Coordinates of C-alpha atoms in Angstrom, one line a residue:
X1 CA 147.4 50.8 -44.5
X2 CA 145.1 54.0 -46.2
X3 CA 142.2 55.4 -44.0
X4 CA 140.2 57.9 -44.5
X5 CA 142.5 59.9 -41.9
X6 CA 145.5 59.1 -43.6
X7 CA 144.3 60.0 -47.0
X8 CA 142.8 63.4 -45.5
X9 CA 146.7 64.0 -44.1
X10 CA 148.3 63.0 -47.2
X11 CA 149.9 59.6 -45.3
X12 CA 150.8 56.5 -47.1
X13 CA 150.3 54.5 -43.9
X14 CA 148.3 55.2 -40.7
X15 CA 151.0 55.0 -38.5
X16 CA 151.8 58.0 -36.7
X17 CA 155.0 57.5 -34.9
X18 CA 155.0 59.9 -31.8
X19 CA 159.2 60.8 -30.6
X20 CA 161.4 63.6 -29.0
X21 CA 163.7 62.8 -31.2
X22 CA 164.0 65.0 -34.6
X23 CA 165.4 62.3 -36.8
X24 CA 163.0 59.7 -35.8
X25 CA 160.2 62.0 -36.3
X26 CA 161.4 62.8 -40.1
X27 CA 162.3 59.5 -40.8
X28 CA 158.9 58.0 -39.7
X29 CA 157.2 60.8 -42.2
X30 CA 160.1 59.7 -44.5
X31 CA 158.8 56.4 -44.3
X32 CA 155.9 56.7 -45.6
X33 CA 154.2 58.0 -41.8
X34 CA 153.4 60.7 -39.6
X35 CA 156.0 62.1 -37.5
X36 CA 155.0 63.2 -34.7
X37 CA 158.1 65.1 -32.4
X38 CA 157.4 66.0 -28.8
X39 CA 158.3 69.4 -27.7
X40 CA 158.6 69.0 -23.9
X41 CA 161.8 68.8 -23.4
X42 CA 162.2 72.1 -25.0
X43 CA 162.8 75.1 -22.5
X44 CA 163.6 77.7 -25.4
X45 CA 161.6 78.5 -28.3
X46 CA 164.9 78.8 -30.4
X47 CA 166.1 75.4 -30.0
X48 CA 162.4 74.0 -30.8
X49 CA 162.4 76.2 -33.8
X50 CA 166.0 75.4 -35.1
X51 CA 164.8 71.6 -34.9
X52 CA 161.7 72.1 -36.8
X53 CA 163.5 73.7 -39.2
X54 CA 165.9 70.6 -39.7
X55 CA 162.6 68.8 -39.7
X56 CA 160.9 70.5 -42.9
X57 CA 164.7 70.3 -44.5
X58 CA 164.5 66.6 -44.4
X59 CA 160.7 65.5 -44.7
X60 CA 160.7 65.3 -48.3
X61 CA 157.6 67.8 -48.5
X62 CA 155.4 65.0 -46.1
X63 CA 153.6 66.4 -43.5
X64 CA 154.1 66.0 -40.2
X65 CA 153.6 67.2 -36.2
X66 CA 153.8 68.6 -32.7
X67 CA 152.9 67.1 -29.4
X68 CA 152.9 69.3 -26.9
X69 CA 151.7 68.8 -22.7
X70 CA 149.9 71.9 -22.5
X71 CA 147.3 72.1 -19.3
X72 CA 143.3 72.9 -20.3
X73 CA 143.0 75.0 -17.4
X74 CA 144.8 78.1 -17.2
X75 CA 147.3 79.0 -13.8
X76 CA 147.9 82.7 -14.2
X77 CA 150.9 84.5 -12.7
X78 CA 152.7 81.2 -11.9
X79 CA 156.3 80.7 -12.0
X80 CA 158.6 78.5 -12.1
X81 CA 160.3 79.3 -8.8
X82 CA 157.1 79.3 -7.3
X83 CA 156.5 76.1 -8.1
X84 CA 160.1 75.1 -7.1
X85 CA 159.5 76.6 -3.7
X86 CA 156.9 74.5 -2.6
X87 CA 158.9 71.5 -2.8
X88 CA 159.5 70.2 1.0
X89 CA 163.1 69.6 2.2
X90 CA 161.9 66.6 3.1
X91 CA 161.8 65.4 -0.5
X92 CA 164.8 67.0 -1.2
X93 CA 167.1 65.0 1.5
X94 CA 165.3 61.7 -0.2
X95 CA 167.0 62.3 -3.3
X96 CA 169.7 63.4 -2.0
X97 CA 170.2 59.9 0.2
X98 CA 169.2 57.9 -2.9
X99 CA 171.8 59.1 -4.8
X100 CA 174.6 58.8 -2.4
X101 CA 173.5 55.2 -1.6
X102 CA 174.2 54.3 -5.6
X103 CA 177.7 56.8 -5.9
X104 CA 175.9 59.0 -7.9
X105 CA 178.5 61.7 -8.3
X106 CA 177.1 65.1 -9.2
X107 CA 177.2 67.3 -12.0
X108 CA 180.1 69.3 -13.0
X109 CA 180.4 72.7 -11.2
X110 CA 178.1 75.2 -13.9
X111 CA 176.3 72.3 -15.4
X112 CA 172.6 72.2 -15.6
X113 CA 170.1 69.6 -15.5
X114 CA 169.7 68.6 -19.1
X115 CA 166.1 67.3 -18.6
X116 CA 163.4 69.1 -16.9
X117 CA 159.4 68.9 -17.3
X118 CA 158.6 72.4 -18.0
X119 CA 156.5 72.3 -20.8
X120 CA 153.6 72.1 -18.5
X121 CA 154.0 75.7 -17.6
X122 CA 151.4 78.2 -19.2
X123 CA 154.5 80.3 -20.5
X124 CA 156.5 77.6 -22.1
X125 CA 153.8 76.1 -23.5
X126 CA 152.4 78.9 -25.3
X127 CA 156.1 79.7 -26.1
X128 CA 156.3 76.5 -27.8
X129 CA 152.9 77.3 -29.7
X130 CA 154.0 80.7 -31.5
X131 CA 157.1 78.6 -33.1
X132 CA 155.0 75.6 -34.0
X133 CA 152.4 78.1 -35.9
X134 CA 155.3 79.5 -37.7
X135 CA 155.7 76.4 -39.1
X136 CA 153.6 73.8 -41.6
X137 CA 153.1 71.1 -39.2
X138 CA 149.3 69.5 -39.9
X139 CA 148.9 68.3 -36.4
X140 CA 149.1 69.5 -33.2
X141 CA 148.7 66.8 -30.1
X142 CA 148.3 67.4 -26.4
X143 CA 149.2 65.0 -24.0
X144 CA 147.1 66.1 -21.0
X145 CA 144.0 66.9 -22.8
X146 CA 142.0 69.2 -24.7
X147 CA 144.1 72.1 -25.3
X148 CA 142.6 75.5 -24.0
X149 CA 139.9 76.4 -26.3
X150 CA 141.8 79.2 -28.2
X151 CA 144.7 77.2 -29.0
X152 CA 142.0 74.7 -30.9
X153 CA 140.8 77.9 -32.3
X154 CA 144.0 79.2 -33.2
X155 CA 145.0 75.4 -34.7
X156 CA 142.2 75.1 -37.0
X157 CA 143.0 78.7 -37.9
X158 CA 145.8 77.4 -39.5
X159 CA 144.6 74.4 -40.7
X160 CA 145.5 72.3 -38.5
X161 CA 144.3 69.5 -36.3
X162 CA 144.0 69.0 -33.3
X163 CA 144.8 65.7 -31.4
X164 CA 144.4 64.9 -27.7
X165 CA 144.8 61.7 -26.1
X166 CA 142.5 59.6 -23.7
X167 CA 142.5 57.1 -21.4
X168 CA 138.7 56.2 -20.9
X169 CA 135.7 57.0 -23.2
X170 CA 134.4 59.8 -21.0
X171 CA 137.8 61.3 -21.6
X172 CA 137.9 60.6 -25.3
X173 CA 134.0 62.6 -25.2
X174 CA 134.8 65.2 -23.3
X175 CA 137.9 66.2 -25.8
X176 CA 135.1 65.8 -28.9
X177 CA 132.6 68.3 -27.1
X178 CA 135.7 70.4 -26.9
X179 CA 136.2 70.5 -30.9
X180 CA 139.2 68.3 -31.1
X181 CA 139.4 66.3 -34.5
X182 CA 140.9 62.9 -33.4
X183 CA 141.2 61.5 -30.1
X184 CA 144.0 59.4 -29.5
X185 CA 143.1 56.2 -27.5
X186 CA 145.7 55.3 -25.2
X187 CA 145.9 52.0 -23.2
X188 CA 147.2 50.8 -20.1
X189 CA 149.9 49.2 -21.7
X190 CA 151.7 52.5 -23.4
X191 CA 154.5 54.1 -22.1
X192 CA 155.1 57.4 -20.4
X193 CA 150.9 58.6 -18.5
X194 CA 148.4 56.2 -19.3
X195 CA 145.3 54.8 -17.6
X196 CA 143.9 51.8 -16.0
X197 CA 142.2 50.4 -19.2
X198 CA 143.7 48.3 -21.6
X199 CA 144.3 49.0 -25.3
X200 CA 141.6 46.1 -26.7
X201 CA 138.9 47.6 -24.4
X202 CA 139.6 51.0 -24.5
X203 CA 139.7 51.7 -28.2
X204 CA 136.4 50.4 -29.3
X205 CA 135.2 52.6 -26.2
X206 CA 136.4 55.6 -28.0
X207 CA 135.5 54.7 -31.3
X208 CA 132.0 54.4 -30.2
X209 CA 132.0 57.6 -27.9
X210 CA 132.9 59.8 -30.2
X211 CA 132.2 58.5 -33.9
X212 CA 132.2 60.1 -36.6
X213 CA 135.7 61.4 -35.5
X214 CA 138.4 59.3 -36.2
X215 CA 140.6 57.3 -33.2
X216 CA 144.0 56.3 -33.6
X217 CA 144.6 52.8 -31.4
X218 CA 148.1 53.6 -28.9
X219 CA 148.8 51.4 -26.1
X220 CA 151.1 48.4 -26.7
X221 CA 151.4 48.4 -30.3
X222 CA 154.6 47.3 -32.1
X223 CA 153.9 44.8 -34.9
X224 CA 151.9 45.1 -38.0
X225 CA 149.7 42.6 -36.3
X226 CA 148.4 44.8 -33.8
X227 CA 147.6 47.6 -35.8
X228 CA 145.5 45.3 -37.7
X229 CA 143.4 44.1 -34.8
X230 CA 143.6 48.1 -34.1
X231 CA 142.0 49.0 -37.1
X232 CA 139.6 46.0 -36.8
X233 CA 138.3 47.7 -33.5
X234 CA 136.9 50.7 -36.0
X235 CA 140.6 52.8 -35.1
X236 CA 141.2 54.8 -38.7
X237 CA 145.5 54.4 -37.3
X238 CA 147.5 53.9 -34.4
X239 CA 149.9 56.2 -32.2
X240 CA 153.0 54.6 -31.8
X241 CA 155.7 55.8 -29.6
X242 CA 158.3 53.3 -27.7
X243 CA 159.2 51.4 -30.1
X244 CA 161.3 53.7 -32.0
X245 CA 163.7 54.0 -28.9
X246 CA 165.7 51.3 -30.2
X247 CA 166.0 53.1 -33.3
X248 CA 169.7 54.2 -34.7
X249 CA 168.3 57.3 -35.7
X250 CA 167.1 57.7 -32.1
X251 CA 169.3 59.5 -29.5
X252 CA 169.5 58.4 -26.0
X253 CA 173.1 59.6 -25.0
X254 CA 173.5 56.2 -23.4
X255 CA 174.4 52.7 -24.7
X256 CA 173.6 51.2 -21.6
X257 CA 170.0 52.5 -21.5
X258 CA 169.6 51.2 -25.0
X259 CA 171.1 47.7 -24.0
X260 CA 168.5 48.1 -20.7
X261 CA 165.6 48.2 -23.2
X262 CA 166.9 45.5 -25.6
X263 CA 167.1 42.9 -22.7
X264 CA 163.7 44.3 -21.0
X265 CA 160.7 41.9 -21.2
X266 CA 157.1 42.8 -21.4
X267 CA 157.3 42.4 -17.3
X268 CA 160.3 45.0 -17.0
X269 CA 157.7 48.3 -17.3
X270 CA 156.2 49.6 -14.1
X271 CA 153.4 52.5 -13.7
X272 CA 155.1 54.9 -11.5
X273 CA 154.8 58.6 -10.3
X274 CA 158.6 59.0 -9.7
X275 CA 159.3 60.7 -12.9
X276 CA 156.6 63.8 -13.3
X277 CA 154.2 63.0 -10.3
X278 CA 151.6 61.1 -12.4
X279 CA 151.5 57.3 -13.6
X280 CA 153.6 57.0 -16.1
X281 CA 154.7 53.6 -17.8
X282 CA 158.4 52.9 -17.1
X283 CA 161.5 50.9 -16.8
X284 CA 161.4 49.3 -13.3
X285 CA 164.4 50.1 -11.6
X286 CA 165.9 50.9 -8.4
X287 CA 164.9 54.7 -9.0
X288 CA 161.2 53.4 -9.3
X289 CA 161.8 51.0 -6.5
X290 CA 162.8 53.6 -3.9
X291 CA 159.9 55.8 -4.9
X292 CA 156.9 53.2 -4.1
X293 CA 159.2 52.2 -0.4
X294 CA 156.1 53.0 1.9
X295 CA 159.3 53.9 4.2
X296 CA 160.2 56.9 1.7
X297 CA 158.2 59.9 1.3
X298 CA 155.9 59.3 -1.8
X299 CA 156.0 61.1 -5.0
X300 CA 154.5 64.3 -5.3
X301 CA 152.0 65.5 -7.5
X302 CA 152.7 67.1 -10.9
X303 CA 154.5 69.3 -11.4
X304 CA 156.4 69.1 -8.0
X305 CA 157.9 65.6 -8.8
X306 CA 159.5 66.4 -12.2
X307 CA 160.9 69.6 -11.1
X308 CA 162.0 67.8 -7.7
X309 CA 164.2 65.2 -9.6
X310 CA 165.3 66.6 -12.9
X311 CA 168.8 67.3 -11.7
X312 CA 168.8 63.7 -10.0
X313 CA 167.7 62.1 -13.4
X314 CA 170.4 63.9 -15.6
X315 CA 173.2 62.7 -12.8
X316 CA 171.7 58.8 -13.7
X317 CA 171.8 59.2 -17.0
X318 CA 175.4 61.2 -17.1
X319 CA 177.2 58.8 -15.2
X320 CA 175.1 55.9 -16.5
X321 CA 174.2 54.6 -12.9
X322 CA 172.6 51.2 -14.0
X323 CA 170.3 49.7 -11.2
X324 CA 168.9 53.6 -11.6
X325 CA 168.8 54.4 -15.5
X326 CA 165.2 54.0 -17.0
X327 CA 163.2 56.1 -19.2
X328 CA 159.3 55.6 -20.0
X329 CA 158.8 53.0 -22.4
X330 CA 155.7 50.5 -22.9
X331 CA 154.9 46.9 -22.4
X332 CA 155.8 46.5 -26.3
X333 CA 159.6 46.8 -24.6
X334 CA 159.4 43.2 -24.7
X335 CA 159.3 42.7 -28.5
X336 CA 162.1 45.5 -28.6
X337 CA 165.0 43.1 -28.9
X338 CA 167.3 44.8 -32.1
X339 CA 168.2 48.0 -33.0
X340 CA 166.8 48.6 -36.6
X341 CA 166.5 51.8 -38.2
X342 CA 163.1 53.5 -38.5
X343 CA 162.6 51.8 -42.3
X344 CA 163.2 48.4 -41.3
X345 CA 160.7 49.1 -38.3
X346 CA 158.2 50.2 -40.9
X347 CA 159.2 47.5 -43.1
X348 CA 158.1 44.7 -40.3
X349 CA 155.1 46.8 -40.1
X350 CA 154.1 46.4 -43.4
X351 CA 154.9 43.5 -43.7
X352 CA 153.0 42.5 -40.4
X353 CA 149.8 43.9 -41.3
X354 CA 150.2 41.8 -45.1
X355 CA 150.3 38.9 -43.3
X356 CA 147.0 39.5 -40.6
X357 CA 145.3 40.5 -43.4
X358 CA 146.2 37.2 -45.2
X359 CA 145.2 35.2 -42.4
X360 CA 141.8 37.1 -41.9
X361 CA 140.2 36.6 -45.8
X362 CA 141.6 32.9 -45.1
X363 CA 139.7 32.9 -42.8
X364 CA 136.9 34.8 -44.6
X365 CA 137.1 32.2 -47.2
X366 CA 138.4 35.2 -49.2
X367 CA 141.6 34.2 -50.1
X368 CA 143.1 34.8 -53.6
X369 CA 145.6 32.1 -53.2

């Protein structure tokens, strides 16, 4: 599975496997990949740093990345508390109610939330920036975007490139007039934000919107199948990212979230704003139910909604509240039915892709056989 991209990032295979998760993101670079760990969920630059550290210890010399969520336009003098301020009591009691309706106890007296969508802030972001540069990743990823135009700068200063995801092909244009070196086309069908356009429309959008640079396929993808039809659609790799949940090397805290997403069919994901205020491809669950009751109070936007519920979400997930507990995941949920480590997943892959490509020069009337 060589490409010109892969080849240019010293990849055996152009899958780059996107994770929060340090020990999926090595082992998919392990693998023969490109690991990809996202750095939202970290609030201080230490523990980011103290993780990619682990990650260059156990890479085996391969390369791999950062995604950060890291806003194009900049909100000066912004803080935190500010932000949290603005969130009406209103809101508040709603989260409160929903909780007591399930038993949700609460958190032990002088325990935080574990989980909160900071990395959005200006601050944190940047924070997150000045370890990453300290450190020889060869890509850097934004999931809201370009980047602002002197983190690009300050990317290919080190040699490194830029990746920004997109829903449509004005999207995937406007990130190439912005100088970013591969647009990540993401379909309706991928977990965590995403569009309204689906992966087998959307991709050879890109690839025609902004060609010569190269587009890795995301949306929906889980079998070495699909990332041959992706690659047929002119993508140089795709961008994979729920499908190593399942993982063993992944770390969810919770066996029944993992046994959630093992019985989950393709049906089970819902686009919802209850988690950060913008659609984001979920587990549908009473959580995600509550939140779309025209009788309930409505999400609010980004970054109000994330800050709103992050103590909420870490009591779900704590106590393991089960018609609650979900976690963005992707229609591919449904073909997510064993827990395999990250070689086997890349093994099925392979293997996958083999076989479409069999089928194809069959097809072809190329067939060796």
């Amino acid at each position: 599975m060589e490409t010109e991209l892969s080849k240019k990032l010293g990849v055996e295979h152009a899958i780059f496997g996107f994770t929060p998760f340090p020990a999926v993101a090595a082992a998919i670079t392990r693998a023969g990949g490109f690991g990809v760990l996202g750095a939202v969920r970290y609030t201080a630059p230490d523990d980011l740093a103290r993780d990619l550290d682990w990650m260059q210890e156990h890479t085996d010399g391969k390369p791999y990345g950062l995604d950060v969520v890291m806003p194009a336009k900049k909100v000066e003098g912004v803080t935190e508390a500010d932000v949290e301020a603005m969130i009406p009591e209103g809101h508040r009691r709603f989260v409160e109610e929903t909780l007591a309706k399930h038993g949700v106890p609460a958190l032990p007296e002088g325990e935080a939330a574990g989980w909160r969508i900071t990395g959005w802030m200006e601050q944190v972001a940047r924070g997150q920036l000045d370890v990453a540069f300290d450190h020889p990743i060869k890509l850097l990823a934004n999931a809201l975007g370009s980047p602002p135009p002197d983190v690009v700068q300050r990317a290919h200063d080190h040699g490194i490139l830029v990746a920004a995801l997109a829903g449509s092909a004005k999207h995937a244009r406007r990130h190439a007039e912005a100088g970013i070196d591969i647009v990540v086309a993401q379909g309706y069908e991928a977990g965590g934000h995403t569009g309204d356009i689906a992966s087998m429309v959307l991709t050879p959008e890109a690839v025609d919107a902004v060609a010569p640079l190269p587009v890795l396929a995301a949306g929906g993808i889980g079998s070495g199948e699909q990332i041959a039809a992706g690659l047929a659609l002119g993508a140089q790799g795709v961008w994979l990212g729920s499908v190593w949940l399942t993982t063993t090397e992944a770390d969810l805290h919770s066996r029944a979230l993992t046994a959630k997403l093992l019985a989950a069919g393709s049906g089970d994901t819902v686009r919802s704003r209850a988690l950060t205020g913008k659609p984001a491809r979920q587990l549908r669950t009473e959580w995600t139910e509550a939140w779309e009751d025209p009788n309930g109070p409505g999400a609010l936007p980004m970054p109000l909604q994330g800050l709103l519920v992050a103590e909420a979400v870490s009591r779900i997930q704590k106590y393991e509240i089960e018609p609650l507990l979900g976690t963005p995941v992707g229609q591919i949920v449904g073909r997510m039915n064993a827990e395999r480590s990250v070689q086997q997943v890349f093994d099925d892959l392979t293997s996958g892709f083999e076989r479409a490509m069999d089928r194809l020069n069959r097809i072809a009337g190329r067939s060796q056989s």
